[in-house]
XYZ file of C-alpha atoms in Angstrom:
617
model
C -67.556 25.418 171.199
C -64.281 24.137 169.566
C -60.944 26.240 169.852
C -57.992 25.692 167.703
C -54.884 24.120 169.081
C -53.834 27.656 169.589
C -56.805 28.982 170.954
C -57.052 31.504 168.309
C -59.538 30.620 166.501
C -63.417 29.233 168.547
C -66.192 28.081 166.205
C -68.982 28.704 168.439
C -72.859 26.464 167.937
C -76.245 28.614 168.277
C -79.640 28.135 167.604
C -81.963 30.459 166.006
C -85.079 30.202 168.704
C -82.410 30.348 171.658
C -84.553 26.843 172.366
C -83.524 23.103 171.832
C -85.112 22.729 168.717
C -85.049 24.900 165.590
C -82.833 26.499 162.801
C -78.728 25.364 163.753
C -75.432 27.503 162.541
C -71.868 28.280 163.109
C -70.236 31.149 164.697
C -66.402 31.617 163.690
C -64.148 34.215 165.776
C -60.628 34.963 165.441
C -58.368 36.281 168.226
C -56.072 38.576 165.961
C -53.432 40.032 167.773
C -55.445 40.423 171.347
C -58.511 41.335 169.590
C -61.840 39.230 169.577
C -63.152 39.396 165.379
C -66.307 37.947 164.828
C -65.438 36.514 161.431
C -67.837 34.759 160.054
C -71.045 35.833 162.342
C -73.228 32.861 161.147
C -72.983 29.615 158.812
C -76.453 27.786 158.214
C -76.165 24.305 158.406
C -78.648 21.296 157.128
C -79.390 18.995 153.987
C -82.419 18.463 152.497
C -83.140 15.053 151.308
C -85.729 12.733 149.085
C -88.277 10.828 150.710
C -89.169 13.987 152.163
C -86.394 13.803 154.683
C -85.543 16.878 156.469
C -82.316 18.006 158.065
C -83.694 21.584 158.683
C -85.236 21.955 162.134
C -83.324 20.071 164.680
C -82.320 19.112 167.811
C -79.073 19.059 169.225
C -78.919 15.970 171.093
C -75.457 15.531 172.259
C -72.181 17.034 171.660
C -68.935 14.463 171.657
C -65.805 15.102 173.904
C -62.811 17.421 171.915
C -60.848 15.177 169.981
C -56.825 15.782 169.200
C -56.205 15.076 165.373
C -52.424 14.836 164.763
C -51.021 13.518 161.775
C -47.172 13.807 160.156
C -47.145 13.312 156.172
C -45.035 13.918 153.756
C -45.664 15.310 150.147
C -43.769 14.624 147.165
C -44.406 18.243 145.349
C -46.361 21.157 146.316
C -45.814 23.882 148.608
C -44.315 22.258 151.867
C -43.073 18.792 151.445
C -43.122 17.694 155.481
C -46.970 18.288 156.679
C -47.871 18.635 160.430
C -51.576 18.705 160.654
C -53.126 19.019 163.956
C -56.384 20.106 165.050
C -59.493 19.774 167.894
C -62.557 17.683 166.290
C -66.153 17.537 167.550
C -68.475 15.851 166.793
C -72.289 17.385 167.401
C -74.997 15.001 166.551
C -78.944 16.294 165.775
C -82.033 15.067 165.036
C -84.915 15.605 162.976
C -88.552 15.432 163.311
C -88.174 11.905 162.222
C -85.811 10.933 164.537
C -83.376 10.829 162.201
C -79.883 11.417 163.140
C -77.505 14.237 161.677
C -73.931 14.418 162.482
C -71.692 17.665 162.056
C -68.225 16.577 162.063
C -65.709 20.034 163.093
C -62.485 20.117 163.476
C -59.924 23.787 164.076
C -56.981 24.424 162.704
C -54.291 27.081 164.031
C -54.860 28.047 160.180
C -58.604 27.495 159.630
C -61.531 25.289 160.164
C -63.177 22.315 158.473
C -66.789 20.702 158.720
C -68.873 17.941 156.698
C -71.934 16.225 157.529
C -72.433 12.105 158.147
C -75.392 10.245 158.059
C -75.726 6.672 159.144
C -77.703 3.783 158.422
C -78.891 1.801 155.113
C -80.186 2.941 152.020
C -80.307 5.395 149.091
C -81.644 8.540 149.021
C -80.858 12.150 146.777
C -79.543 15.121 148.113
C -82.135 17.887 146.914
C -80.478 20.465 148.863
C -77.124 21.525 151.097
C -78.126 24.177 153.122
C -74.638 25.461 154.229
C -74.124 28.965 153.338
C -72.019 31.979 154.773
C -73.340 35.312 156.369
C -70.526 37.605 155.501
C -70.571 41.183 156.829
C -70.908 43.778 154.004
C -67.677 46.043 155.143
C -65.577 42.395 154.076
C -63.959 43.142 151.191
C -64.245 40.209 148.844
C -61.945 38.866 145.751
C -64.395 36.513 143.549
C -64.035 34.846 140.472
C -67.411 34.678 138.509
C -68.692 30.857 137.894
C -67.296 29.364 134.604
C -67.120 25.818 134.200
C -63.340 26.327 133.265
C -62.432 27.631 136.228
C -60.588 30.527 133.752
C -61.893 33.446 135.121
C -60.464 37.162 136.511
C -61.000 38.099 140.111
C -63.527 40.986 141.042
C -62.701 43.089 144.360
C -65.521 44.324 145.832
C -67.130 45.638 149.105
C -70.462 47.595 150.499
C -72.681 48.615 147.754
C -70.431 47.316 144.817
C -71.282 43.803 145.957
C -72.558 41.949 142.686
C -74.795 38.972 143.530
C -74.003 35.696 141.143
C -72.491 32.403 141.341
C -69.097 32.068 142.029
C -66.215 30.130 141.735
C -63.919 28.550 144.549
C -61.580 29.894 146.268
C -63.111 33.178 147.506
C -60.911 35.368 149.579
C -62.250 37.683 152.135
C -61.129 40.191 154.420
C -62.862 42.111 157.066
C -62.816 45.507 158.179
C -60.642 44.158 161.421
C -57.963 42.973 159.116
C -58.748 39.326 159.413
C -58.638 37.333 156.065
C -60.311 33.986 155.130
C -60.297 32.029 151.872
C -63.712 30.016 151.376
C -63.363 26.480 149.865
C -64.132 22.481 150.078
C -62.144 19.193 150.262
C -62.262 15.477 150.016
C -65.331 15.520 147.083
C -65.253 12.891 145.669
C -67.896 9.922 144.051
C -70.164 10.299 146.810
C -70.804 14.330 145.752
C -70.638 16.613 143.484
C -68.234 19.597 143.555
C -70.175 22.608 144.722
C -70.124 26.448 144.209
C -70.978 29.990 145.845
C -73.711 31.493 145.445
C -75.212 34.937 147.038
C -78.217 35.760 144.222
C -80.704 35.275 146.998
C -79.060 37.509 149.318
C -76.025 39.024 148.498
C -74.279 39.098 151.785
C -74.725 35.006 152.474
C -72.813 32.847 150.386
C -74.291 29.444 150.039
C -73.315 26.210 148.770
C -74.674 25.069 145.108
C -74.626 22.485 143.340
C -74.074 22.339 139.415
C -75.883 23.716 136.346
C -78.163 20.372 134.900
C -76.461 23.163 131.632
C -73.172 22.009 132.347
C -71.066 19.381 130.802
C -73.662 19.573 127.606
C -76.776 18.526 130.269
C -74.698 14.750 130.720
C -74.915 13.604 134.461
C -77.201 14.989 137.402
C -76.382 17.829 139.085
C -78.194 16.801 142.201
C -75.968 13.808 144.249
C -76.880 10.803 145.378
C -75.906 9.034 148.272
C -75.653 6.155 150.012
C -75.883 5.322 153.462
C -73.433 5.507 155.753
C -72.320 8.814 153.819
C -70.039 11.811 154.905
C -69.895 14.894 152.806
C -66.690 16.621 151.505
C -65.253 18.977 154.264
C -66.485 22.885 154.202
C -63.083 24.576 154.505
C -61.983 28.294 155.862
C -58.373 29.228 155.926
C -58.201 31.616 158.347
C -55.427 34.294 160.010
C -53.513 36.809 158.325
C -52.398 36.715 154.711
C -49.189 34.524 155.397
C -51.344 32.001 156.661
C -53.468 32.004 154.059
C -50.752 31.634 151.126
C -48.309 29.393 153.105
C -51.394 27.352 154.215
C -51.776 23.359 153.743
C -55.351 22.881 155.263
C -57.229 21.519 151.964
C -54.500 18.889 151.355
C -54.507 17.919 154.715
C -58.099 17.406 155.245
C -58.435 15.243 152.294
C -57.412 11.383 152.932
C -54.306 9.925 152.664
C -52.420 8.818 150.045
C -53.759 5.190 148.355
C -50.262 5.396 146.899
C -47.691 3.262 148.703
C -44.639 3.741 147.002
C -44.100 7.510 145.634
C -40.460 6.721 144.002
C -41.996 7.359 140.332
C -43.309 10.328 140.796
C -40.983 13.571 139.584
C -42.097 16.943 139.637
C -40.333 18.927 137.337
C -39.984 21.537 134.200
C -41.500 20.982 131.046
C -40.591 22.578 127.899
C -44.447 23.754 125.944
C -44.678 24.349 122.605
C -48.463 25.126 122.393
C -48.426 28.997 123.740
C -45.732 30.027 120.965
C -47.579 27.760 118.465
C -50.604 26.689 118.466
C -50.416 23.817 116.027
C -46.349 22.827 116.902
C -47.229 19.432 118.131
C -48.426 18.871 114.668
C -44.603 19.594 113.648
C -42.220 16.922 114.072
C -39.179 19.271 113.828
C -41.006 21.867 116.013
C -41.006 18.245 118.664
C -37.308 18.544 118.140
C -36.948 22.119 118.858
C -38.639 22.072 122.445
C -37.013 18.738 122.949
C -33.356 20.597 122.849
C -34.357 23.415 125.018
C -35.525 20.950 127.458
C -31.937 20.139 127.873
C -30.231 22.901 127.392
C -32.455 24.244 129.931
C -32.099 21.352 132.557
C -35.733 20.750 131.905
C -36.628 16.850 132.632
C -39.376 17.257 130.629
C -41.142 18.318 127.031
C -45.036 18.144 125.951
C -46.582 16.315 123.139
C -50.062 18.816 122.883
C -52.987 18.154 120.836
C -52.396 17.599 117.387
C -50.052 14.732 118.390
C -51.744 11.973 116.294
C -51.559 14.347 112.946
C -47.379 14.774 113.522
C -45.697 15.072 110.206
C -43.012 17.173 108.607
C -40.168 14.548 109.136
C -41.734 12.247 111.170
C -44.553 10.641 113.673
C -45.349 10.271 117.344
C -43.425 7.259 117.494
C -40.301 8.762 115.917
C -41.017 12.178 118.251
C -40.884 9.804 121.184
C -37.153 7.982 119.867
C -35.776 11.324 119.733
C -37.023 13.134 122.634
C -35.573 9.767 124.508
C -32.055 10.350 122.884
C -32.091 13.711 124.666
C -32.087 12.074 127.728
C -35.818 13.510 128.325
C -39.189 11.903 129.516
C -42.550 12.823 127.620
C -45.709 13.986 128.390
C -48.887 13.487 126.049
C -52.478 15.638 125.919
C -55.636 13.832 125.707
C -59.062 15.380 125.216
C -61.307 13.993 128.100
C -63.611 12.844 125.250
C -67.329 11.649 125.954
C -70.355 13.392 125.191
C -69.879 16.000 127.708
C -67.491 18.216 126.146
C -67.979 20.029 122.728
C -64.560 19.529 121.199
C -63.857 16.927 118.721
C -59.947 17.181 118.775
C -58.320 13.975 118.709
C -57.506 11.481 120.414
C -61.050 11.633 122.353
C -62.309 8.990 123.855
C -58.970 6.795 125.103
C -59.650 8.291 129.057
C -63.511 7.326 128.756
C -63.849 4.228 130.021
C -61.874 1.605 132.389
C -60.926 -0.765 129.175
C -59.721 2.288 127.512
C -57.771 3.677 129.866
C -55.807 0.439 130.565
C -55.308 -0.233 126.817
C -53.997 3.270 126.838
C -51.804 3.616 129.963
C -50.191 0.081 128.423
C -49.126 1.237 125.208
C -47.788 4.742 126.648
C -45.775 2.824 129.476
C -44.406 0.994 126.450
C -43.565 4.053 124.720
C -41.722 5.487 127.813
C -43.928 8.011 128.138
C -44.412 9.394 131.863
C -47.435 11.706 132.024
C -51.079 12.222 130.870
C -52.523 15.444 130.487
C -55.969 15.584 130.288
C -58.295 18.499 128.886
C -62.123 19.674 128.453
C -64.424 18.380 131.502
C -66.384 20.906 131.468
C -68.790 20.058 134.743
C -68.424 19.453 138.147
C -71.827 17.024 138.210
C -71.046 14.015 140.499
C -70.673 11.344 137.730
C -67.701 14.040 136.445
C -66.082 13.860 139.685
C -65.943 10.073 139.415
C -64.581 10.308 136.462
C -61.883 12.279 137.430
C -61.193 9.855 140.430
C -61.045 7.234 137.674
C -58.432 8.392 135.560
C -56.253 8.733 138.630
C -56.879 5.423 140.193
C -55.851 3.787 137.023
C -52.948 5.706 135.789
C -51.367 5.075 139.201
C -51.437 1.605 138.266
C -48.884 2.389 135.160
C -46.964 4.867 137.299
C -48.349 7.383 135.043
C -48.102 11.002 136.403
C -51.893 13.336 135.922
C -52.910 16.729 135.305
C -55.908 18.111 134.339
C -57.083 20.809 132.025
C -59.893 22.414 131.125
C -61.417 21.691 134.835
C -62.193 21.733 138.190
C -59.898 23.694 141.129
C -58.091 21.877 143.252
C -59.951 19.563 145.970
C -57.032 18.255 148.086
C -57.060 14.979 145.696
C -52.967 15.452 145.228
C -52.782 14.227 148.765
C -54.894 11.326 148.474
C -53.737 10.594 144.548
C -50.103 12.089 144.344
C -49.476 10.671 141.353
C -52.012 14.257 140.921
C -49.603 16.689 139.834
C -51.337 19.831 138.412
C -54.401 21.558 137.544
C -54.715 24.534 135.245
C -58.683 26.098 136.489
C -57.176 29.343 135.816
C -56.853 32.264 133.387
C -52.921 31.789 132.540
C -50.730 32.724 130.081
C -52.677 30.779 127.407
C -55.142 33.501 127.281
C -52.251 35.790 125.660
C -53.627 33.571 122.807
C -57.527 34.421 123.089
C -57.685 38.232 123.087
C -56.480 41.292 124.021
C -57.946 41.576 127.504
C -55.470 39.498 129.054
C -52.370 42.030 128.091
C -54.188 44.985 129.999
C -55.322 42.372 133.096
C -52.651 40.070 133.676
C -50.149 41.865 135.909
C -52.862 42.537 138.190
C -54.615 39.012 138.086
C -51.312 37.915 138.620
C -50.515 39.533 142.244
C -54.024 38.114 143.403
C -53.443 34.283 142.129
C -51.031 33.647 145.268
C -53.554 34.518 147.709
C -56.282 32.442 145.323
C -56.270 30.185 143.199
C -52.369 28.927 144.348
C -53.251 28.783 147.496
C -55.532 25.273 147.590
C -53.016 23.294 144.873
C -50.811 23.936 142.489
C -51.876 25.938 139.766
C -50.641 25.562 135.458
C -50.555 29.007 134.903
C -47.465 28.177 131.952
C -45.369 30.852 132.970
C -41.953 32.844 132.111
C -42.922 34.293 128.779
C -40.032 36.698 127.324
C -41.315 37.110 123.719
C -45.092 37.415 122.548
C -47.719 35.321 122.039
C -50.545 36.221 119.333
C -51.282 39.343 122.187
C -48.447 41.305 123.824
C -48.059 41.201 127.474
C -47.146 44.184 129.171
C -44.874 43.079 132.089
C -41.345 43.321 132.278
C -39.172 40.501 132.019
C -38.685 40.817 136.263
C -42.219 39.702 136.407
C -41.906 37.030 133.735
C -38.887 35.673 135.266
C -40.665 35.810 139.252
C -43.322 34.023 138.208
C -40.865 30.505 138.140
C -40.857 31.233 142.011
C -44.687 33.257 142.637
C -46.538 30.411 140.902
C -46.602 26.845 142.160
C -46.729 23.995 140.169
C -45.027 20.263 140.489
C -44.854 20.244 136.279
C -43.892 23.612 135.735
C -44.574 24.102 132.479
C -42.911 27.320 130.838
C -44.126 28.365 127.476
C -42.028 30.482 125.530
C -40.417 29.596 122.396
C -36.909 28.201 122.411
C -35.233 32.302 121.009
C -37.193 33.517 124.596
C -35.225 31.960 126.629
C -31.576 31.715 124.488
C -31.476 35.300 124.156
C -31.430 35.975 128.082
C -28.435 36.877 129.721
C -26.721 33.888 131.086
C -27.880 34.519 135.416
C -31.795 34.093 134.334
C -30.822 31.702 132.149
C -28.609 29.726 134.750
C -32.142 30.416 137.321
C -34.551 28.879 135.070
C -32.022 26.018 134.904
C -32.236 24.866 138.270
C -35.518 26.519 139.476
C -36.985 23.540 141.706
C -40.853 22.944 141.020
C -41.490 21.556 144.492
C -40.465 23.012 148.201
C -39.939 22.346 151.439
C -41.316 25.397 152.560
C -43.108 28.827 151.207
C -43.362 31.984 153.177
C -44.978 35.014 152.161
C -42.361 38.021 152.739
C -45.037 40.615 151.858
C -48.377 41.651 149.515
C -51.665 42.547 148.798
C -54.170 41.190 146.125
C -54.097 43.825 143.392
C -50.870 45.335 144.187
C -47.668 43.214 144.869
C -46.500 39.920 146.450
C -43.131 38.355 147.213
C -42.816 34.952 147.858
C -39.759 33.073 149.506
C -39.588 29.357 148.967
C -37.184 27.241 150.504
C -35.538 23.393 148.641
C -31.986 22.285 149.722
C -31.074 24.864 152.089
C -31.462 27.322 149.467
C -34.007 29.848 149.410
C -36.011 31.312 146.237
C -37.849 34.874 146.367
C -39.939 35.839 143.845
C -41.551 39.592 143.764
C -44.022 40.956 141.575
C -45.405 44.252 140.971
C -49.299 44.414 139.315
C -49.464 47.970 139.337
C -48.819 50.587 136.625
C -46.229 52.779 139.017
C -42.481 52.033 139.935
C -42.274 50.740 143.454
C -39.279 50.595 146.082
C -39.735 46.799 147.861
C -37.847 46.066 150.626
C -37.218 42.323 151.678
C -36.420 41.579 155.262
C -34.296 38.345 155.928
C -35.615 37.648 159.376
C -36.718 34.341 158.069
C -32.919 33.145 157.302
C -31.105 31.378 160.097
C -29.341 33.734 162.553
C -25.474 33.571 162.821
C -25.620 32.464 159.296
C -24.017 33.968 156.039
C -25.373 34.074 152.775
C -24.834 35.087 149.170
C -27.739 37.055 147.712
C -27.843 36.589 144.165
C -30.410 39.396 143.078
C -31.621 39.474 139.540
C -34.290 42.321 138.865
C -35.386 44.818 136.566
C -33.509 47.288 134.440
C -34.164 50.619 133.108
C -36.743 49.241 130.983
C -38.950 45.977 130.944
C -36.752 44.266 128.556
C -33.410 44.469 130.737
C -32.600 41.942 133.839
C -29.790 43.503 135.663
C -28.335 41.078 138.240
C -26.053 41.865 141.686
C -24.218 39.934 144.110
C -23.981 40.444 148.168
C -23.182 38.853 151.529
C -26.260 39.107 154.016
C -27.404 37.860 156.713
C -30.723 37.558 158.338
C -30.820 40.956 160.846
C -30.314 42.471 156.610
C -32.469 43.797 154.507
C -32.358 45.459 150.801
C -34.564 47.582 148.545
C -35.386 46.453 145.413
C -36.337 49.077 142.650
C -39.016 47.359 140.581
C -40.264 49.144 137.279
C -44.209 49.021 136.816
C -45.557 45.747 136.310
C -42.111 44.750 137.380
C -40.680 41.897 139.325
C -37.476 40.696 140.391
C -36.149 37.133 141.585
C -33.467 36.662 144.388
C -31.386 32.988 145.417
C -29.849 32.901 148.984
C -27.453 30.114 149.269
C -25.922 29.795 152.786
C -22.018 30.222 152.727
C-alpha cells in the first residue's frame, strides 16, 4: 500500500489467486471529503516481451521501504511558475517464471499517482506487449477524444450503455458516480518508447494501453518499441481529486525529468500576431508580413509568425526583407517548417531542413543569423518510437541555438516542457483553425471549448490560436465575451491570437488595452468554478495581479457568480470587469472596489464569456 502525502489518496497491490504467484494489479481509492471511493477498482499490470519473456504471472518478491520524493523547480511558462512536487514512492519488485526480475516503480501525489516499469540487466529485447490497462466502473462518466493521429479531435461524454468501445486519445477525463474525477495520461516517453493510447474494443469498461497503428506516419517506423537493458518505461499518470485539482494540476510536468537546460534567460513566452487563420496564403504576402508585423506592436505583442508559404514571399519583397522589417518594429520572428521525411503526406515547403542532425544545425545557424527566435514545426503524423526520437531531436538541437519549439500537427503533451523548456507549445487540438475546415466547428466550438480546460490544457499548454472577433472562412457563433476569455481560459507560453489586424482595431479601447498586456505565463491558476460541457472560469495570477476568464458553452443566458475568497484578506482591489453586452458583438466594461469576503454576478449571454483584472490597491 502507498498513501499520498496527505493520506488521501492509497494505491492498494492485489493478486488475482489471493496466492503468491499469479495475475498482479492496482487498486486506487480516494478519501473525498470523509468518504472512502474506490476509484479505479483494478489496473492490470505486466509486459510482454521477445525471446518469449513473460512479465504476466508473477511473484511478488519484496516490496521496498516508502520513499519521500521532494523536489522545488521552477518553470519559465506554463501554468504555475514555482513547482513543489512531493510524493511517497515504492518500489515492488516481481518475478517471472524465469526468474526474471520486474520492478513497479509508484509514487502518490496529494493530486494523483504515477507508475512505470524497470527492468535490469544487459541486452536487447522488443516489447510485444504493455499489459497496463484500467477497469473503470460503468456509472463513470467519461469525456474521450476518438484516436486521430493529429490529436484534433472533439470530446464525446458518455456513461452506462452509451459507452462506445474504440481507441482513444490522451487525456481522458473521468468522473464517478461519488463525484471523484481523474484524468488518464503518461509522462517522460521518450527514445526508449513509443507514445501509447487507450483502448477499450476488447472490453469496453477496461481501458488499456496501446501502442501505435504500423498505418500511422505512412507505415515509416515500428510501432512495437524496443528496448534496451537497464530500461524504465514512461510513467502511467492519474490526476486525481476534485475538478480544481485536476485543472490547476502540475503532476505530468513534474514527473518528467528535469530540465537539461542550464541557463533559461533566452527563453520568452509571449503573444504572437498569426496571419494564417484570416488568410490562408498571407505569409506568401510580403505586405500582408507588414500588416501583422504592426499589430504586433500596436498590440504589445513581442512576437509575429512567418507560416508556410514563407519561401514563395513576394508582392514587395522576400523572407529576408520580411525579417529587416519585422526587426525595425522592434519585434522577434517566428518561422513554420513542415517536419518533412517520408512520414507525412504534405509536400509544402521547406520540408526536409528538421530531418536530420546536419540539417538541423545548418538550419538553426542561418535562422540565429537572421534573428529569428522560434521554430514551429508541423505534420508528424505518428507517435511510433523512432517519431518520438525525432521529436527529442529537434529539441536537443535547437536548444543549442537558443531557438524556442513548438509543434504542430502532433502528439499531446508528455511533460517534455519540463525537461526541454526551450518546449513552448503544442497545438494536438481542434482550435480555431478548424473555423477554416468546415462548418462543424461553428455549431461545436463553444461547447468543446468549456471541456478543453479540464482536457487537453490540463497536461501542457495547448495552441488553440484564440481571440477571434471577425470570421474566418466559417462563422463562429460565440460572443465576443467568449472570444476575449479565451486570452485567460486557454494556456499557452506563445499565445498566438489569430484574427486579422480590423478584429482587434475595431474593439473598444478596455479589451483592447487587455489583450495588450495579457501575460502568456503564470504564477498560479485556480479554477473558480465549471463543468465540461457547460461553463468554466479560470483565475490566473502574474505580478500580483489576477486574470479571470469565464466562458459559457451553452445555448442559454446564465447568471455566474465569482467568489473572491482566493484574494488576500484585508486587501483592496479594483475589479476591472469587461463582459458581454446585449448582444454577442458588444463588450460592456465596469469598474469596482472589492475585496475578498465579495462576490459579483456576472450576466453572460449564451455562448458568452466575460474577462475580469483585479489589481490590488
Amino acid at each position: 500500500m502507498v498513501k499520498s502525502p496527505n493520506e488521501k489518496i492509497v494505491v492498494g497491490i492485489f493478486n488475482s489467486n489471493n496466492t503468491e504467484k499469479g495475475k498482479w494489479f492496482l487498486n486506487v481509492k480516494l478519501n473525498n471529503n470523509g468518504i472512502i471511493t474506490n476509484t479505479i477498482s483494478a489496473i492490470d499490470l505486466g509486459l510482454m516481451l521477445s525471446e518469449g519473456v513473460s512479465f504476466d504471472e508473477m511473484k511478488l518478491m519484496k516490496t521496498s521501504k516508502p520513499l519521500l520524493i521532494k523536489e522545488n523547480y521552477s518553470m519559465p511558462h506554463g501554468k504555475s511558475s514555482q513547482r513543489q512536487n512531493i510524493g511517497n514512492e515504492v518500489v515492488f519488485t516481481f518475478e517471472n517464471n524465469e526468474n526474471r526480475k520486474l520492478n513497479l516503480i509508484v509514487r502518490v501525489y496529494n493530486d494523483g499517482i504515477a507508475f512505470r516499469y524497470s527492468l535490469s540487466g544487459k541486452g536487447n529485447l522488443t516489447v510485444q506487449d504493455e499489459l497496463t490497462s484500467y477497469t473503470i466502473d460503468k456509472e463513470t462518466t467519461r469525456w474521450k477524444e476518438k484516436w486521430n493521429p493529429a490529436n484534433e479531435g472533439l470530446y464525446s461524454s458518455m456513461v452506462g450503455e452509451k459507452i462506445q468501445q474504440e481507441e482513444w486519445c490522451y487525456p481522458a477525463l473521468f468522473q464517478t458516480k461519488d463525484n471523484c474525477w481523474f484524468l488518464l495520461h503518461e509522462s517522460a516517453v521518450d527514445g526508449n518508447y513509443c507514445g501509447s493510447k487507450l483502448s477499450n474494443k476488447s472490453d469496453k469498461n477496461k481501458y488499456k494501453i496501446t501502442f501505435p497503428n504500423p498505418k500511422d506516419g505512412r507505415g515509416k517506423g515500428e510501432s512495437l518499441p524496443k528496448i534496451a537493458l537497464p530500461w524504465m518505461s514512461p510513467r502511467r499518470v492519474i490526476i486525481l481529486g476534485n475538478l480544481n485539482d485536476i485543472v490547476a494540476s502540475t503532476l505530468v510536468e513534474d514527473v518528467a525529468p528535469p530540465s537539461v537546460i542550464k541557463n533559461t534567460d533566452w527563453i520568452k513566452p509571449g503573444a504572437v500576431s498569426w496571419n494564417y487563420w484570416s488568410d490562408n496564403h498571407g505569409t506568401k504576402d510580403f505586405k500582408t508580413i507588414c500588416e501583422f508585423a504592426d499589430l504586433a506592436v500596436k498590440m504589445n505583442w513581442p512576437y509575429t509568425l512567418l507560416d508556410w508559404e514563407w519561401d514563395a514571399m513576394g508582392n514587395g519583397g522576400n523572407l529576408e526583407d520580411a525579417l529587416k522589417y519585422i526587426h525595425s518594429k522592434g519585434i522577434k520572428p517566428l518561422i513554420w517548417y513542415n517536419s518533412g521525411g517520408d512520414h507525412t503526406w504534405v509536400a509544402s515547403t521547406p520540408k526536409d531542413r528538421m530531418l536530420t542532425h546536419e540539417n538541423r544545425v545548418e538550419e538553426f545557424s542561418k535562422l540565429k543569423k537572421l534573428g529569428v527566435a522560434g521554430v514551429k514545426v508541423d505534420f508528424f503524423e505518428s507517435e511510433k518510437q523512432n517519431m518520438i526520437q525525432y521529436y527529442i531531436d529537434i529539441l536537443e538541437d535547437a536548444a543549442q541555438f537558443n531557438m524556442m519549439v513548438y509543434f504542430h500537427g502532433c502528439l499531446v503533451p508528455r511533460g517534455w516542457s519540463r525537461t526541454y523548456p526551450n518546449l513552448m507549445t503544442y497545438e494536438a487540438v481542434r482550435g480555431a483553425e478548424w473555423y477554416n475546415n468546415g462548418p462543424e466547428f461553428t455549431t461545436t466550438a463553444p461547447i468543446h471549448n468549456t471541456i478543453l480546460p479540464f482536457t487537453r490544457n490540463v497536461v501542457g499548454s495547448m495552441d488553440y490560436t484564440p481571440v477571434t472577433f471577425t470570421n474566418s472562412q466559417f462563422p463562429h457563433l460565440t460572443s465576443y465575451g467568449h472570444e476575449l476569455a479565451l486570452s485567460v481560459v486557454f494556456e499557452s507560453a506563445l499565445q498566438h491570437f489569430a484574427d486579422r489586424p480590423e478584429g482587434y482595431d475595431e474593439l473598444p479601447d478596455e479589451p483592447k488595452n487587455f489583450l495588450k498586456e495579457i501575460p502568456t505565463h503564470w504564477e498560479k491558476t485556480i479554477l473558480l468554478q465549471g463543468f465540461p460541457g457547460k461553463d468554466v472560469v479560470i483565475a490566473r495570477n502574474k505580478n500580483s495581479k489576477w486574470y479571470v476568464g469565464g466562458i459559457n458553452g451553452e445555448n442559454i443566458e446564465k447568471n455566474i457568480k465569482i467568489n473572491f475568497d482566493f484574494l488576500d484578506k484585508n486587501k483592496k482591489y479594483k475589479l476591472r470587469l469587461i463582459k458581454d453586452g446585449k448582444h454577442d458583438k458588444q463588450i460592456l466594461t465596469q469598474d469596482s472596489v472589492i475585496e475578498s469576503t465579495d462576490s459579483v454576478e456576472v450576466k453572460v449571454l449564451r455562448r458568452g464569456g466575460f474577462v475580469a483584472v483585479i489589481s490590488p490597491l
